[in-house]
Amino acid sequence: METMQRRLRESPVITSVVSVLLGMLVGAIMMIAAGYNPIQAYQALFMSAFLMPYDIGETIRTISPLILTGLAVGLAFRTGLFNIGVEGQFIIGQLAAVIVALKMDLPPVLHAVVAVLAGALGGALWAFLPGLLKATRGVHEVITTIMMNFIALYLANTLVRNWLSQGADSTETIPESASLRWDLLSQAFGNSRIHFGIFIALATALFMYYLLWKTTLGFELRAVGLNPHASEYAGMSVKRNLIMSMMISGLFAGLGGASELLGTSGYLAIHGSHTGIGFDGIAVALLGANSPLGIVFAAVLFGVLTYGGPVMQFEANVPTEVIRVVFAAIIFFVAANVVRWMMSKFGNKAVKKSD
Amino acid sequence: MIDTLTNILQTMVLYATPLILAAMGGLYSERSGVVNIGLEGLMTIGAFTAAVTTLATNNPWIGLLAAMLAGIILALPHAVASVTFKADQVVSGVAINFLALGISVYLVKAMYNGKAQTPTVLETLDRLPIPGLSQIPVIGPAFFNAFPTTYLAVFVVFLSYFLLYRTPFGMRLRAVGEHPRAAETMGVNVFLMRYIAVLISGALAAIGGAGLSIAIGSEFNETTVAGQGFIALAALIFGKWNPFGALGAATFFGLAVALALTGQIFGLTNYVPSEVLNMLPYILTILALAGVVGRAEAPAAIGKPYETGGR
């Protein structure tokens, strides 16, 4: 009884599932408070993603970048790093990909591959500085990466305005040769914008699993995250691992940005504020307990909610922003480990009663 | 030329004001050892509440007060999560940001028939000229014909300095952020001090946000705050977690924005793209953290949840 209770209390799956339900409860309360019907709203929300092949395709398209940004945040978390900079690395991934797509002339497939790799490299390099500063000068990565997010945003904007276009608000559309779209795939899903990004995302999840649990580097990354002092004592270089972790995390984020640009939008526009996909990655990673499989499932849930939001607004009249509230509540419940607290309260009562 | 200079200084003060107030908010929280990434969200809820309340009551002062209250209420979950539940303070702050933007845009749409912005607020806080001083050329119009929130911001800076460095309350608050165990040994209630600090943080950041919707601007929408909470955080760090440092940093960041906005007039943007000027606050903050421009040293116990009876 005791061990089963503890196992339940410490299982990340239980924590995540209960947190999601609590989060949706908060959303329902918000809806009732504003005079909407939560049952109708949630029905529209979840049904919308699976109505037609087109919707399924679009939902998968929404999920793909969330998997990648979630993996990016999750990998850094494993080494004890909080990479809030995934948003900025995502933008640099987009920027590097669009530069290769527009400025280089390569045959089909190869062009797309080079553009994707450029995005990944860009993301990794953008994460290098925060990693270096953390390793050499002990500067907290949260602050540097937040600053780097804004620098990335303005850098992309100035390059789009002054170099990639002649003073316009967005670049031209990328050539067919660099696109990640595939007509057969798109047609199979009712001409939606689904693209190769989902395969990149799933392959990256597999890669993260392999890296963390099947390689020496991965072992070191996790060891540093669990106990940097012990790792140092065991002869691992904590500094090197911190920098590596940030760069691999940035690489995942860059892949997300590149595939989103080459697959979904096809051009880079000037943005007044951040895309939000990088920040959503934080929620995805937390909910997925930083495990590759958990992150994929969490991204599916967040993707379904994100895609379903506008449909819910249309059908049940509930503003889409209630989804953001649900996300926020889920983050709170996972972070504060409210579930474990509830179980310990509940568990103690049960034990007392049986006495 | 004189006009341009006046214009630049005026814009600088305009942009610095909300940053100063929010940075002062961050000051209390971070000095007590609680990281506050949630400044952005606290400003957002302040801007939203101020706009909506002023629209309902036609009195911007009530709007300002309501914003303060909303900031305190929204800061409460951050305090509960990071002090009582010992959650990761950065994660909790991120959640605050999500929550604030979600709730405010959701409620705006629910209240105004699905529109994503509030109607224009007609009764806003107007510029308040200080007799005599506002007549001084160049400086007068910028510094002494400012919005009430600007005077309030400067007052809060002086008050915060006094509170933090000249009163027992401030001593205790800083002690809790540097060495909570020692503070507790001396009989300071670490949890209570951190709760108070986080709630003050919410009140001040929300007032800063309120200025954006009922003084400088006159409506609330999704982009009213747009990252200014993060610049305020940068100002706090660049100002080395010190009230006057943060005031100086916020003013300097305001100048960068003013130059980016007015740079076109005197041809500055021909040499430097306005985006580069926009980047300046963030680049400088990184340099300060890296120790290139002075050394920014964080409070020692920042980000660490406190465990009574631990070692």
XYZ file of C-alpha atoms in Angstrom:
666
model
C 0.000 0.000 0.000
C 2.699 2.408 1.072
C 4.926 1.643 -1.931
C 2.044 1.842 -4.339
C 1.080 5.225 -2.973
C 4.624 6.467 -3.330
C 4.874 5.121 -6.843
C 1.631 6.873 -7.744
C 2.817 10.077 -6.125
C 6.105 10.084 -7.985
C 4.888 8.971 -11.391
C 5.260 11.829 -13.884
C 2.388 10.403 -15.936
C -0.087 10.780 -13.079
C 1.244 14.289 -12.341
C 0.835 15.311 -15.975
C -2.601 13.810 -16.508
C -4.033 15.255 -13.292
C -2.419 18.637 -14.007
C -4.015 18.719 -17.455
C -7.424 17.902 -15.975
C -6.995 20.584 -13.299
C -5.876 23.060 -15.963
C -8.963 22.331 -18.026
C -11.066 22.757 -14.919
C -9.592 26.249 -14.472
C -10.457 26.928 -18.117
C -14.022 25.701 -17.536
C -14.413 27.975 -14.515
C -13.199 30.918 -16.618
C -15.768 30.059 -19.287
C -18.635 29.749 -16.814
C -17.601 33.033 -15.182
C -17.905 34.804 -18.528
C -21.189 33.078 -19.337
C -20.038 30.476 -21.868
C -20.841 26.771 -22.035
C -17.616 24.860 -21.268
C -18.908 21.453 -22.397
C -19.864 22.785 -25.819
C -16.532 24.626 -26.001
C -14.345 21.655 -25.099
C -16.323 19.473 -27.488
C -15.681 21.889 -30.345
C -12.044 22.189 -29.270
C -11.228 18.489 -29.325
C -13.484 17.490 -32.213
C -12.134 20.173 -34.529
C -8.696 18.610 -34.763
C -10.084 15.310 -36.093
C -13.028 16.375 -38.246
C -11.587 16.142 -41.752
C -8.284 14.961 -43.230
C -7.474 18.647 -43.694
C -7.880 19.289 -39.970
C -5.740 16.289 -39.067
C -3.024 17.536 -41.428
C -3.146 21.052 -39.998
C -3.078 19.692 -36.448
C 0.024 17.641 -37.243
C 1.578 20.766 -38.747
C 0.854 22.639 -35.497
C 2.314 19.810 -33.429
C 5.640 19.513 -35.339
C 7.407 22.695 -34.134
C 6.031 22.188 -30.617
C 7.764 18.793 -30.444
C 11.070 20.396 -31.458
C 10.899 23.370 -29.086
C 9.698 21.030 -26.332
C 12.668 18.708 -26.924
C 14.998 21.723 -26.900
C 13.755 22.917 -23.505
C 13.641 19.345 -22.167
C 17.224 18.511 -23.170
C 18.590 21.616 -21.439
C 16.499 20.847 -18.337
C 18.167 17.419 -18.195
C 21.525 19.168 -17.702
C 20.030 21.504 -15.135
C 19.767 24.426 -17.559
C 16.674 26.531 -18.168
C 16.794 27.517 -21.812
C 14.193 30.288 -22.120
C 16.101 31.223 -25.255
C 14.458 28.530 -27.373
C 12.290 31.290 -28.814
C 15.345 33.234 -30.030
C 17.102 30.121 -31.314
C 13.914 29.260 -33.187
C 13.961 32.703 -34.848
C 17.632 32.332 -35.802
C 16.785 28.893 -37.221
C 14.148 30.551 -39.400
C 16.541 33.308 -40.405
C 19.399 30.966 -41.357
C 17.030 28.726 -43.303
C 15.489 31.592 -45.262
C 18.934 33.003 -46.088
C 20.073 29.668 -47.552
C 16.745 29.222 -49.317
C 16.851 32.639 -50.977
C 20.554 33.348 -51.440
C 21.844 29.959 -52.563
C 21.061 28.165 -55.787
C 21.008 24.412 -55.259
C 19.184 21.429 -56.783
C 15.926 20.278 -55.149
C 16.160 18.147 -51.989
C 19.817 19.151 -51.471
C 18.675 22.787 -51.195
C 16.143 21.890 -48.513
C 18.644 19.723 -46.648
C 21.263 22.484 -46.613
C 18.661 25.028 -45.474
C 17.515 22.772 -42.620
C 21.104 22.156 -41.541
C 21.823 25.892 -41.658
C 18.846 26.495 -39.372
C 20.050 23.859 -36.926
C 23.557 25.300 -36.951
C 22.221 28.839 -36.468
C 20.190 27.764 -33.454
C 23.166 25.954 -31.952
C 25.453 28.952 -32.414
C 22.861 31.315 -30.922
C 22.801 29.121 -27.813
C 26.596 28.982 -27.605
C 27.066 32.391 -25.958
C 24.662 31.811 -23.036
C 26.288 28.405 -22.520
C 29.759 29.907 -22.585
C 28.854 32.703 -20.176
C 27.238 30.217 -17.816
C 30.262 27.911 -17.934
C 33.024 30.506 -17.695
C 31.504 33.370 -15.702
C 28.574 31.786 -13.915
C 26.053 34.133 -15.577
C 22.543 32.738 -15.186
C 21.352 31.383 -18.533
C 17.770 32.551 -17.960
C 18.739 36.216 -18.109
C 21.145 35.913 -21.042
C 18.736 33.840 -23.098
C 15.858 36.279 -22.501
C 18.127 39.073 -23.769
C 19.227 36.930 -26.716
C 15.558 36.365 -27.632
C 15.062 40.073 -28.194
C 18.374 40.486 -30.005
C 17.356 37.615 -32.310
C 13.999 39.251 -33.000
C 15.517 42.617 -33.930
C 18.375 40.992 -35.865
C 15.914 39.042 -37.998
C 13.804 42.177 -38.510
C 16.707 44.345 -39.590
C 18.069 41.685 -41.963
C 14.658 41.139 -43.536
C 14.141 44.870 -44.013
C 17.610 45.904 -45.105
C 19.090 42.871 -46.819
C 16.664 40.063 -47.667
C 14.050 42.414 -49.083
C 14.348 45.963 -50.352
C 12.769 47.723 -47.395
C 9.663 45.512 -47.416
C 7.974 43.894 -44.431
C 8.721 40.343 -45.494
C 11.010 38.301 -47.735
C 9.944 36.721 -50.996
C 8.586 33.200 -50.859
C 11.299 30.544 -50.910
C 11.896 28.582 -54.144
C 10.287 25.165 -54.585
C 13.704 23.482 -54.302
C 14.074 24.465 -50.652
C 10.527 23.675 -49.589
C 9.710 20.935 -47.096
C 6.240 20.480 -48.553
C 5.481 17.301 -50.406
C 2.419 17.336 -52.664
C 1.542 13.679 -52.092
C 1.538 14.164 -48.314
C -0.402 17.385 -48.561
C -3.020 15.836 -50.854
C -3.395 12.834 -48.550
C -4.467 15.283 -45.857
C -6.992 17.339 -47.795
C -4.454 19.831 -49.218
C -3.380 20.989 -45.790
C 0.027 22.522 -45.093
C 1.397 19.375 -43.456
C 5.093 18.954 -44.340
C 8.267 16.995 -43.639
C 8.716 18.825 -40.349
C 6.815 16.143 -38.461
C 9.348 13.506 -39.555
C 12.227 15.786 -38.552
C 10.543 16.269 -35.173
C 9.963 12.574 -34.536
C 13.492 11.692 -35.678
C 14.845 14.322 -33.289
C 12.857 12.785 -30.434
C 14.431 9.400 -31.223
C 17.835 11.054 -31.446
C 17.364 12.689 -28.044
C 16.447 9.322 -26.502
C 19.502 7.678 -28.087
C 21.802 10.546 -27.095
C 20.730 10.699 -23.455
C 20.535 7.025 -22.654
C 22.859 5.283 -25.122
C 25.930 7.511 -25.387
C 28.665 8.643 -23.014
C 27.966 12.283 -23.807
C 24.317 11.807 -22.865
C 25.294 10.104 -19.634
C 27.538 13.030 -18.776
C 24.837 15.579 -19.652
C 22.409 13.873 -17.297
C 25.030 13.395 -14.590
C 25.888 17.108 -14.643
C 22.182 17.893 -14.360
C 21.720 15.606 -11.378
C 24.856 16.588 -9.489
C 27.498 18.883 -11.006
C 29.876 18.498 -8.059
C 29.883 14.708 -8.173
C 30.315 14.832 -11.958
C 33.294 17.147 -11.656
C 34.783 14.858 -9.032
C 34.272 11.865 -11.324
C 36.414 13.614 -13.913
C 33.737 15.039 -16.214
C 34.113 18.577 -17.467
C 31.034 20.394 -16.179
C 31.835 23.457 -18.276
C 32.121 21.514 -21.505
C 28.866 19.686 -20.794
C 26.984 22.902 -20.012
C 28.054 24.398 -23.324
C 27.286 21.166 -25.216
C 23.840 20.945 -23.647
C 22.965 24.524 -24.591
C 24.193 24.014 -28.140
C 22.281 20.763 -28.705
C 19.214 22.417 -27.218
C 19.694 25.363 -29.585
C 20.175 22.929 -32.450
C 16.760 21.361 -31.776
C 15.174 24.815 -31.573
C 16.892 25.851 -34.814
C 15.557 22.733 -36.525
C 12.098 23.760 -35.343
C 12.469 27.240 -36.780
C 13.915 26.010 -40.068
C 11.239 23.379 -40.661
C 8.457 25.780 -39.705
C 9.762 28.336 -42.207
C 10.567 25.916 -45.031
C 7.391 23.915 -44.516
C 4.635 26.162 -43.213
C 5.089 29.853 -43.961
C 7.636 29.814 -46.804
C 8.843 33.349 -46.038
C 10.107 35.392 -43.117
C 8.180 38.504 -42.096
C 9.050 41.333 -39.721
C 7.542 40.607 -36.335
C 6.618 43.113 -33.656
C 6.830 40.449 -30.988
C 7.867 36.829 -30.513
C 6.248 33.826 -32.203
C 5.407 32.162 -28.895
C 6.270 28.689 -30.220
C 9.520 28.721 -28.241
C 7.746 29.701 -25.040
C 5.128 26.999 -25.616
C 8.067 24.582 -25.677
C 8.580 25.292 -21.973
C 5.052 24.150 -21.206
C 5.446 21.114 -23.474
C 8.714 20.039 -21.833
C 7.362 20.482 -18.307
C 4.234 18.509 -19.065
C 6.259 15.822 -20.849
C 8.566 15.511 -17.816
C 11.584 16.157 -20.081
C 11.397 12.700 -21.630
C 11.303 12.432 -25.434
C 8.158 10.288 -25.473
C 6.421 12.463 -22.884
C 7.282 15.573 -24.888
C 5.783 14.095 -28.064
C 2.533 13.337 -26.221
C 2.491 16.766 -24.568
C 3.093 18.436 -27.941
C 0.153 16.498 -29.405
C -2.107 17.791 -26.622
C -0.906 21.396 -26.945
C -1.079 21.183 -30.733
C -4.664 19.947 -30.640
C -5.612 22.727 -28.203
C -3.817 25.384 -30.275
C -5.394 24.304 -33.549
C -8.810 23.826 -31.957
C -8.853 27.260 -30.322
C -10.149 29.265 -33.301
C -12.738 26.571 -34.088
C -13.962 26.770 -30.508
C -14.227 30.533 -30.831
C -16.239 30.111 -34.018
C -18.569 27.374 -32.779
C -18.999 28.107 -29.064
C -18.124 31.808 -29.207
C -15.456 31.332 -26.524
C -12.337 33.506 -27.120
C -9.287 31.378 -28.058
C -7.224 33.002 -25.317
C -8.839 30.731 -22.765
C -6.406 28.123 -24.140
C -3.494 30.264 -22.935
C -5.048 30.319 -19.478
C -5.348 26.527 -19.552
C -1.650 26.280 -20.604
C -0.625 28.620 -17.778
C -2.624 26.704 -15.207
C -1.093 23.414 -16.371
C 2.413 24.893 -15.996
C 1.554 26.040 -12.471
C 0.163 22.679 -11.441
C 3.129 20.741 -12.839
C 5.745 23.177 -11.481
C 4.332 23.495 -7.990
C 3.738 19.752 -7.984
C 0.244 20.333 -6.695
C -0.622 16.728 -7.508
C 1.966 15.298 -5.141
C 0.812 17.735 -2.467
C -2.820 16.718 -2.973
C -1.891 13.039 -2.813
C 0.142 13.449 0.353
C -2.763 15.284 2.007
C -5.211 12.704 0.750
C -2.830 9.826 1.471
C -2.204 10.916 5.062
C -5.909 11.105 5.698
C -6.382 7.605 4.331
C -3.581 6.298 6.525
C -5.029 8.017 9.592
C -8.448 6.565 8.900
C -7.095 3.034 8.598
C -5.431 3.498 12.019
C 17.489 71.221 -33.443
C 16.190 72.398 -30.051
C 12.814 70.927 -30.945
C 14.412 67.584 -31.838
C 16.281 67.522 -28.555
C 13.124 68.298 -26.587
C 11.331 65.623 -28.554
C 14.005 63.024 -27.784
C 14.045 63.822 -24.069
C 10.261 63.728 -23.905
C 10.123 60.336 -25.597
C 12.875 59.084 -23.319
C 10.909 60.020 -20.195
C 7.755 58.557 -21.719
C 9.377 55.163 -22.310
C 11.428 55.102 -19.128
C 8.467 55.614 -16.776
C 6.819 52.165 -16.985
C 10.281 50.545 -17.008
C 11.260 52.351 -13.791
C 8.081 51.302 -11.991
C 8.305 47.666 -13.093
C 12.036 47.516 -12.338
C 11.315 48.809 -8.822
C 8.771 46.000 -8.521
C 11.395 43.487 -9.591
C 13.814 45.029 -7.108
C 11.750 44.066 -4.047
C 11.099 40.528 -5.219
C 14.639 39.752 -6.357
C 16.253 41.422 -3.346
C 14.229 39.053 -1.164
C 15.552 36.119 -3.169
C 12.617 35.434 -5.489
C 13.309 35.654 -9.225
C 10.561 37.552 -11.005
C 10.382 36.733 -14.708
C 6.673 37.493 -14.334
C 7.106 41.297 -14.466
C 5.843 41.210 -18.061
C 2.630 39.489 -17.017
C 2.163 41.731 -13.988
C 2.468 44.795 -16.230
C -0.032 43.243 -18.633
C -2.649 42.639 -15.956
C -2.075 46.213 -14.714
C -2.552 47.712 -18.169
C -5.690 45.644 -18.719
C -7.278 46.356 -15.341
C -6.524 50.064 -15.529
C -8.103 50.413 -18.984
C -11.219 48.412 -18.129
C -11.783 50.075 -14.747
C -11.241 53.563 -16.135
C -13.709 52.839 -18.925
C -16.269 51.762 -16.332
C -15.740 54.536 -13.772
C -14.405 57.378 -15.915
C -11.828 57.994 -13.240
C -8.214 57.080 -14.160
C -7.115 57.272 -10.514
C -9.537 54.507 -9.609
C -8.148 52.663 -12.638
C -4.638 53.033 -11.269
C -5.710 51.750 -7.862
C -7.548 48.797 -9.385
C -4.454 47.956 -11.440
C -2.372 47.901 -8.286
C -4.830 45.536 -6.666
C -4.884 43.261 -9.714
C -1.078 43.155 -9.673
C -1.107 42.038 -6.051
C -3.703 39.365 -6.792
C -1.758 37.998 -9.773
C 1.511 38.056 -7.837
C -0.039 35.856 -5.177
C 0.125 32.565 -7.139
C 3.770 33.358 -7.919
C 4.451 33.810 -4.208
C 2.547 30.668 -3.274
C 4.295 28.570 -5.938
C 7.810 29.853 -5.319
C 7.765 30.356 -1.536
C 5.307 27.816 -0.146
C 5.461 25.103 -2.803
C 9.179 25.683 -3.481
C 8.536 25.409 -7.208
C 11.054 26.576 -9.775
C 10.664 30.368 -9.611
C 11.492 30.869 -13.275
C 8.847 28.362 -14.346
C 6.303 30.008 -12.085
C 7.167 33.417 -13.564
C 6.733 32.051 -17.077
C 3.305 30.760 -16.037
C 2.399 34.239 -14.718
C 3.231 35.708 -18.128
C 1.098 33.131 -19.947
C -1.729 33.595 -17.476
C -1.809 37.396 -17.586
C -1.899 37.692 -21.364
C -4.429 34.872 -21.616
C -6.811 36.218 -19.000
C -6.679 39.830 -20.123
C -7.208 39.247 -23.842
C -9.851 36.609 -23.034
C -11.760 39.016 -20.810
C -11.421 41.891 -23.286
C -12.997 39.714 -25.971
C -15.682 38.514 -23.560
C -16.503 42.067 -22.468
C -16.393 43.895 -25.795
C -18.166 41.540 -28.193
C -15.154 39.588 -29.380
C -13.012 42.630 -30.176
C -9.342 42.122 -29.320
C -8.868 45.626 -27.937
C -10.739 47.835 -25.503
C -12.523 50.969 -26.703
C -10.473 54.171 -26.385
C -10.163 55.341 -22.811
C -11.369 58.959 -22.832
C -10.561 59.990 -19.283
C -6.807 59.375 -19.078
C -4.179 60.732 -16.727
C -3.055 63.983 -18.330
C 0.329 65.647 -18.328
C 0.839 67.636 -15.157
C 3.051 70.719 -15.623
C 4.970 71.848 -12.559
C 4.564 75.657 -12.424
C 7.785 77.505 -13.185
C 9.992 74.480 -13.778
C 8.068 73.396 -16.866
C 9.011 76.721 -18.498
C 12.726 75.865 -18.601
C 13.667 75.305 -22.248
C 14.367 71.717 -23.410
C 14.457 70.155 -19.932
C 11.201 71.712 -18.745
C 8.800 70.123 -21.232
C 10.465 66.722 -20.858
C 10.926 66.411 -17.113
C 8.490 68.888 -15.553
C 5.518 68.549 -17.858
C 5.310 64.793 -17.502
C 2.532 62.321 -16.752
C 1.663 61.813 -13.057
C 3.031 58.271 -13.350
C 6.490 59.703 -14.078
C 6.539 61.726 -10.868
C 5.198 58.666 -9.079
C 7.994 56.523 -10.544
C 10.726 58.884 -9.355
C 9.069 59.116 -5.941
C 8.981 55.298 -5.717
C 12.713 55.159 -6.497
C 13.571 57.483 -3.598
C 11.083 55.750 -1.310
C 12.512 52.333 -2.206
C 16.032 53.496 -1.520
C 14.946 54.782 1.878
C 12.933 51.649 2.689
C 15.587 49.171 1.602
C 18.676 50.847 3.006
C 17.474 52.994 5.897
C 14.795 50.942 7.696
C 14.786 47.640 9.601
C 12.207 46.349 7.118
C 14.649 46.883 4.257
C 17.519 45.328 6.171
C 15.426 42.234 6.793
C 14.238 42.056 3.193
C 17.781 42.208 1.851
C 19.038 39.764 4.483
C 16.415 37.254 3.404
C 17.712 37.511 -0.146
C 21.376 37.216 0.764
C 21.436 34.698 3.569
C 17.989 33.480 4.632
C 19.360 31.084 7.252
C 21.214 33.850 9.069
C 18.155 36.087 8.813
C 15.954 33.413 10.304
C 18.396 32.901 13.157
C 17.956 36.588 13.918
C 14.224 36.070 14.154
C 13.186 37.256 10.678
C 10.257 35.383 9.152
C 11.737 34.441 5.772
C 8.471 33.242 4.227
C 6.541 36.347 5.311
C 9.236 38.721 4.013
C 9.287 36.956 0.650
C 5.499 37.027 0.376
C 5.449 40.766 1.113
C 8.250 41.399 -1.390
C 6.555 39.474 -4.208
C 3.221 41.213 -3.592
C 4.855 44.686 -3.605
C 6.489 43.589 -6.825
C 3.070 42.858 -8.323
C 1.646 46.207 -7.204
C 4.491 48.289 -8.677
C 4.791 46.392 -11.957
C 1.027 46.668 -12.446
C 1.129 50.442 -11.880
C 3.860 50.591 -14.490
C 1.636 48.676 -16.880
C -1.348 50.897 -16.052
C 0.571 53.919 -17.296
C 0.705 52.281 -20.720
C -3.062 52.045 -21.081
C -4.403 55.114 -19.234
C -1.626 57.718 -19.521
C 0.842 57.263 -22.379
C -1.641 55.200 -24.387
C -5.397 55.072 -24.123
C -6.445 51.481 -24.806
C -5.450 47.924 -24.011
C -4.668 45.188 -26.514
C -2.380 42.184 -26.846
C 0.624 44.343 -27.783
C 0.249 47.082 -25.157
C 3.073 45.722 -23.013
C 4.982 43.777 -25.709
C 8.164 42.831 -23.890
C 8.584 45.911 -21.701
C 8.467 43.720 -18.600
C 11.582 42.001 -19.878
C 13.319 45.314 -20.564
C 12.439 46.334 -17.005
C 14.078 43.133 -15.806
C 17.121 44.025 -17.905
C 17.153 47.520 -16.361
C 17.073 46.010 -12.894
C 20.073 43.792 -13.673
C 21.981 46.441 -15.617
C 21.322 48.743 -12.647
C 22.868 46.099 -10.378
C 19.729 45.479 -8.290
C 19.972 49.001 -6.873
C 17.119 51.580 -7.006
C 19.167 54.419 -8.480
C 21.059 52.034 -10.743
C 17.776 50.734 -12.104
C 16.484 54.314 -12.530
C 19.575 55.191 -14.543
C 19.399 52.016 -16.621
C 15.683 52.450 -17.365
C 16.272 56.069 -18.396
C 19.138 55.002 -20.632
C 16.990 52.292 -22.225
C 14.307 54.937 -22.727
C 16.871 57.051 -24.553
C 17.740 54.127 -26.831
C 14.067 53.775 -27.767
C 13.724 57.530 -28.236
C 16.700 57.548 -30.596
C 15.292 54.561 -32.509
C 11.964 56.360 -32.918
C 13.194 59.874 -33.684
C 16.438 58.830 -35.369
C 14.904 59.202 -38.799
C 14.328 62.909 -38.253
C 17.986 63.823 -38.029
C 19.322 61.028 -40.201
C 20.750 58.822 -37.460
C 19.058 55.755 -38.918
C 20.993 56.278 -42.149
C 24.044 55.114 -40.247
C 22.541 52.813 -37.618
C 19.373 50.767 -38.332
C 16.679 51.508 -35.737
C 16.590 47.798 -34.863
C 20.189 48.041 -33.667
C 19.155 50.818 -31.280
C 16.304 48.593 -30.110
C 18.798 45.806 -29.398
C 21.034 48.090 -27.340
C 19.426 47.519 -23.899
C 19.736 43.760 -24.257
C 23.307 43.795 -25.583
C 24.401 46.095 -22.763
C 22.767 43.884 -20.162
C 24.606 40.812 -21.454
C 27.870 42.762 -21.438
C 27.194 43.891 -17.865
C 26.493 40.321 -16.801
C 29.621 39.092 -18.532
C 31.592 41.657 -16.572
C 32.600 43.718 -19.589
C 30.649 46.778 -18.429
C 30.945 46.675 -14.649
C 29.936 43.526 -12.802
C 26.301 42.734 -12.060
C 26.195 40.605 -8.920
C 22.841 39.024 -8.086
C 21.537 38.656 -4.515
C 23.216 35.517 -3.154
C 20.110 33.482 -2.350
C 18.200 34.387 -5.517
C 16.159 31.603 -7.026
C 16.646 29.233 -4.114
C 13.513 28.110 -2.275
C 13.956 28.320 1.465
C 13.562 25.233 3.601
C 13.089 25.817 7.310
C 15.489 23.701 9.326
C 17.621 22.690 6.356
C 21.340 23.273 6.205
